[in-house]
Amino acid sequence: MDCIFCKIVEKEAPSNIAYEDDKILAFHDLQPQAPVHVLIIPKKHISSLDEVSFDDAEIMGWLMAKVKDIAKDLGLENGYRLVCNCGKDGLQTVNHIHFHLLGKRQMKWPPG
Ligand code: AMP
Ligand code: ZN
């Protein structure tokens, strides 16, 4: 499958890994939008939020429960933002579900 994030999982493409276990991977975004900007992904290929099934509950729950630990390791003690873009209107550009973990600056609201 021609998926850049699957290639990163398989170590067939380079990345700067922030956290890894048997279920998920977090790596630094190539074009950071904040002083800390990592992408957290399930190792399993799931295209987007639209494709998450109840069979994925364990892996997605694991990912969510790991967010705070990854944030803590990255020094985000003042808080952070977790973003998941979905589909065309959501401006999703990579079709392997990923959560942007952004921090170390004051965020704005509403997003553009
Ligand atoms: P999205 O627009 O939500 O699909 O976000 C995709 C993100 O992946 C963007 O922030 C890109 O900068 C990032 N990205 C794309 N390719 C890579 C890569 N090979 N390594 C790290 N980040 C990447
Ligand atoms: Zn993939």
mmCIF file of C-alpha atoms and ligand atoms in Angstrom:
data_model
loop_
_atom_site.group_PDB
_atom_site.id
_atom_site.type_symbol
_atom_site.label_atom_id
_atom_site.label_comp_id
_atom_site.label_asym_id
_atom_site.label_seq_id
_atom_site.Cartn_x
_atom_site.Cartn_y
_atom_site.Cartn_z
ATOM 1 C CA MET A 1 0.000 0.000 0.000
ATOM 2 C CA ASP A 2 1.327 3.387 -0.975
ATOM 3 C CA CYS A 3 0.935 5.157 2.368
ATOM 4 C CA ILE A 4 3.734 7.383 3.643
ATOM 5 C CA PHE A 5 2.739 6.895 7.283
ATOM 6 C CA CYS A 6 2.672 3.097 6.893
ATOM 7 C CA LYS A 7 6.184 3.415 5.433
ATOM 8 C CA ILE A 8 7.219 5.433 8.491
ATOM 9 C CA VAL A 9 5.746 2.695 10.717
ATOM 10 C CA GLU A 10 7.706 0.065 8.777
ATOM 11 C CA LYS A 11 10.884 2.235 8.955
ATOM 12 C CA GLU A 12 10.947 2.311 5.153
ATOM 13 C CA ALA A 13 10.735 6.112 5.315
ATOM 14 C CA PRO A 14 12.582 8.362 7.751
ATOM 15 C CA SER A 15 11.002 10.105 10.704
ATOM 16 C CA ASN A 16 11.979 11.680 13.977
ATOM 17 C CA ILE A 17 10.221 9.431 16.472
ATOM 18 C CA ALA A 18 8.949 10.881 19.747
ATOM 19 C CA TYR A 19 7.213 7.759 21.084
ATOM 20 C CA GLU A 20 6.656 4.202 19.928
ATOM 21 C CA ASP A 21 5.052 1.041 21.239
ATOM 22 C CA ASP A 22 3.468 -1.990 19.623
ATOM 23 C CA LYS A 23 0.216 -0.150 18.808
ATOM 24 C CA ILE A 24 1.055 3.485 18.070
ATOM 25 C CA LEU A 25 3.785 5.802 16.837
ATOM 26 C CA ALA A 26 4.387 9.514 17.425
ATOM 27 C CA PHE A 27 6.811 11.419 15.210
ATOM 28 C CA HIS A 28 7.666 15.049 14.630
ATOM 29 C CA ASP A 29 5.793 16.813 11.805
ATOM 30 C CA LEU A 30 7.973 17.821 8.829
ATOM 31 C CA GLN A 31 6.372 21.267 8.761
ATOM 32 C CA PRO A 32 5.813 22.170 12.404
ATOM 33 C CA GLN A 33 3.027 24.669 13.110
ATOM 34 C CA ALA A 34 4.088 25.143 16.732
ATOM 35 C CA PRO A 35 7.343 24.742 18.692
ATOM 36 C CA VAL A 36 6.140 21.201 19.465
ATOM 37 C CA HIS A 37 4.208 19.480 16.679
ATOM 38 C CA VAL A 38 4.051 15.713 16.579
ATOM 39 C CA LEU A 39 1.725 13.357 14.772
ATOM 40 C CA ILE A 40 0.292 10.439 16.735
ATOM 41 C CA ILE A 41 -0.884 7.514 14.633
ATOM 42 C CA PRO A 42 -2.128 3.968 15.120
ATOM 43 C CA LYS A 43 0.298 1.538 13.487
ATOM 44 C CA LYS A 44 -2.724 -0.091 11.860
ATOM 45 C CA HIS A 45 -3.698 1.647 8.625
ATOM 46 C CA ILE A 46 -7.017 3.402 9.174
ATOM 47 C CA SER A 47 -7.671 6.029 6.496
ATOM 48 C CA SER A 48 -9.506 8.639 8.536
ATOM 49 C CA LEU A 49 -12.008 9.202 11.336
ATOM 50 C CA ASP A 50 -14.624 8.159 8.785
ATOM 51 C CA GLU A 51 -13.113 4.658 8.747
ATOM 52 C CA VAL A 52 -12.798 4.029 12.500
ATOM 53 C CA SER A 53 -14.842 0.971 13.429
ATOM 54 C CA PHE A 54 -15.776 -0.458 16.815
ATOM 55 C CA ASP A 55 -13.171 -3.178 16.139
ATOM 56 C CA ASP A 56 -10.618 -0.362 16.430
ATOM 57 C CA ALA A 57 -11.838 0.637 19.899
ATOM 58 C CA GLU A 58 -8.872 -0.913 21.710
ATOM 59 C CA ILE A 59 -6.162 0.662 19.571
ATOM 60 C CA MET A 60 -7.885 4.052 19.407
ATOM 61 C CA GLY A 61 -8.558 4.014 23.134
ATOM 62 C CA TRP A 62 -4.906 3.118 23.715
ATOM 63 C CA LEU A 63 -3.832 6.035 21.539
ATOM 64 C CA MET A 64 -6.053 8.480 23.426
ATOM 65 C CA ALA A 65 -4.847 7.239 26.797
ATOM 66 C CA LYS A 66 -1.221 7.737 25.676
ATOM 67 C CA VAL A 67 -1.663 11.360 24.575
ATOM 68 C CA LYS A 68 -1.036 12.806 28.037
ATOM 69 C CA ASP A 69 2.128 10.736 28.488
ATOM 70 C CA ILE A 70 3.519 11.831 25.107
ATOM 71 C CA ALA A 71 2.602 15.450 25.922
ATOM 72 C CA LYS A 72 4.323 15.183 29.297
ATOM 73 C CA ASP A 73 7.473 13.713 27.714
ATOM 74 C CA LEU A 74 7.529 16.675 25.300
ATOM 75 C CA GLY A 75 7.274 19.164 28.158
ATOM 76 C CA LEU A 76 3.739 20.373 27.453
ATOM 77 C CA GLU A 77 2.940 21.047 31.097
ATOM 78 C CA ASN A 78 0.897 24.166 30.254
ATOM 79 C CA GLY A 79 -1.452 22.322 27.931
ATOM 80 C CA TYR A 80 -1.663 21.474 24.274
ATOM 81 C CA ARG A 81 -4.041 20.966 21.376
ATOM 82 C CA LEU A 82 -4.961 17.663 19.688
ATOM 83 C CA VAL A 83 -6.333 17.990 16.154
ATOM 84 C CA CYS A 84 -7.638 15.393 13.715
ATOM 85 C CA ASN A 85 -8.400 16.687 10.238
ATOM 86 C CA CYS A 86 -10.928 14.572 8.336
ATOM 87 C CA GLY A 87 -11.696 14.626 4.647
ATOM 88 C CA LYS A 88 -11.710 17.431 2.126
ATOM 89 C CA ASP A 89 -13.337 20.132 4.217
ATOM 90 C CA GLY A 90 -11.214 19.101 7.203
ATOM 91 C CA LEU A 91 -8.084 19.619 5.063
ATOM 92 C CA GLN A 92 -6.828 16.078 5.549
ATOM 93 C CA THR A 93 -3.834 15.571 3.243
ATOM 94 C CA VAL A 94 -2.472 12.189 4.400
ATOM 95 C CA ASN A 95 -4.955 9.331 4.340
ATOM 96 C CA HIS A 96 -3.695 7.476 7.416
ATOM 97 C CA ILE A 97 -5.488 8.750 10.498
ATOM 98 C CA HIS A 98 -3.273 11.028 12.581
ATOM 99 C CA PHE A 99 -3.673 13.339 15.526
ATOM 100 C CA HIS A 100 -1.666 16.559 15.544
ATOM 101 C CA LEU A 101 -0.305 17.256 19.027
ATOM 102 C CA LEU A 102 0.606 20.947 19.140
ATOM 103 C CA GLY A 103 2.092 22.867 22.002
ATOM 104 C CA LYS A 104 4.611 25.241 23.539
ATOM 105 C CA ARG A 105 2.727 28.276 22.323
ATOM 106 C CA GLN A 106 -0.616 29.926 23.074
ATOM 107 C CA MET A 107 -3.210 28.535 20.638
ATOM 108 C CA LYS A 108 -5.954 30.612 19.062
ATOM 109 C CA TRP A 109 -9.655 29.911 18.756
ATOM 110 C CA PRO A 110 -11.578 29.516 16.527
ATOM 111 C CA PRO A 111 -9.267 27.685 14.116
ATOM 112 C CA GLY A 112 -9.317 28.834 10.490
HETATM 113 P P1 AMP B 1 -3.195 16.695 7.551
HETATM 114 O O1 AMP B 1 -3.298 17.947 6.718
HETATM 115 O O2 AMP B 1 -3.989 16.751 8.803
HETATM 116 O O3 AMP B 1 -3.456 15.450 6.743
HETATM 117 O O4 AMP B 1 -1.702 16.649 8.068
HETATM 118 C C1 AMP B 1 -0.665 15.944 7.442
HETATM 119 C C2 AMP B 1 0.586 16.351 8.145
HETATM 120 O O5 AMP B 1 1.595 15.421 7.842
HETATM 121 C C3 AMP B 1 1.122 17.728 7.731
HETATM 122 O O6 AMP B 1 1.248 18.550 8.895
HETATM 123 C C4 AMP B 1 2.485 17.411 7.109
HETATM 124 O O7 AMP B 1 3.434 18.391 7.390
HETATM 125 C C5 AMP B 1 2.807 16.081 7.749
HETATM 126 N N1 AMP B 1 3.675 15.199 6.993
HETATM 127 C C6 AMP B 1 3.503 14.784 5.722
HETATM 128 N N2 AMP B 1 4.472 13.916 5.373
HETATM 129 C C7 AMP B 1 5.264 13.779 6.468
HETATM 130 C C8 AMP B 1 6.445 13.023 6.758
HETATM 131 N N3 AMP B 1 6.997 12.226 5.850
HETATM 132 N N4 AMP B 1 6.996 13.126 7.993
HETATM 133 C C9 AMP B 1 6.450 13.940 8.921
HETATM 134 N N5 AMP B 1 5.342 14.673 8.717
HETATM 135 C C10 AMP B 1 4.761 14.602 7.508
HETATM 136 ZN ZN ZN B 2 -1.097 3.923 6.277
#
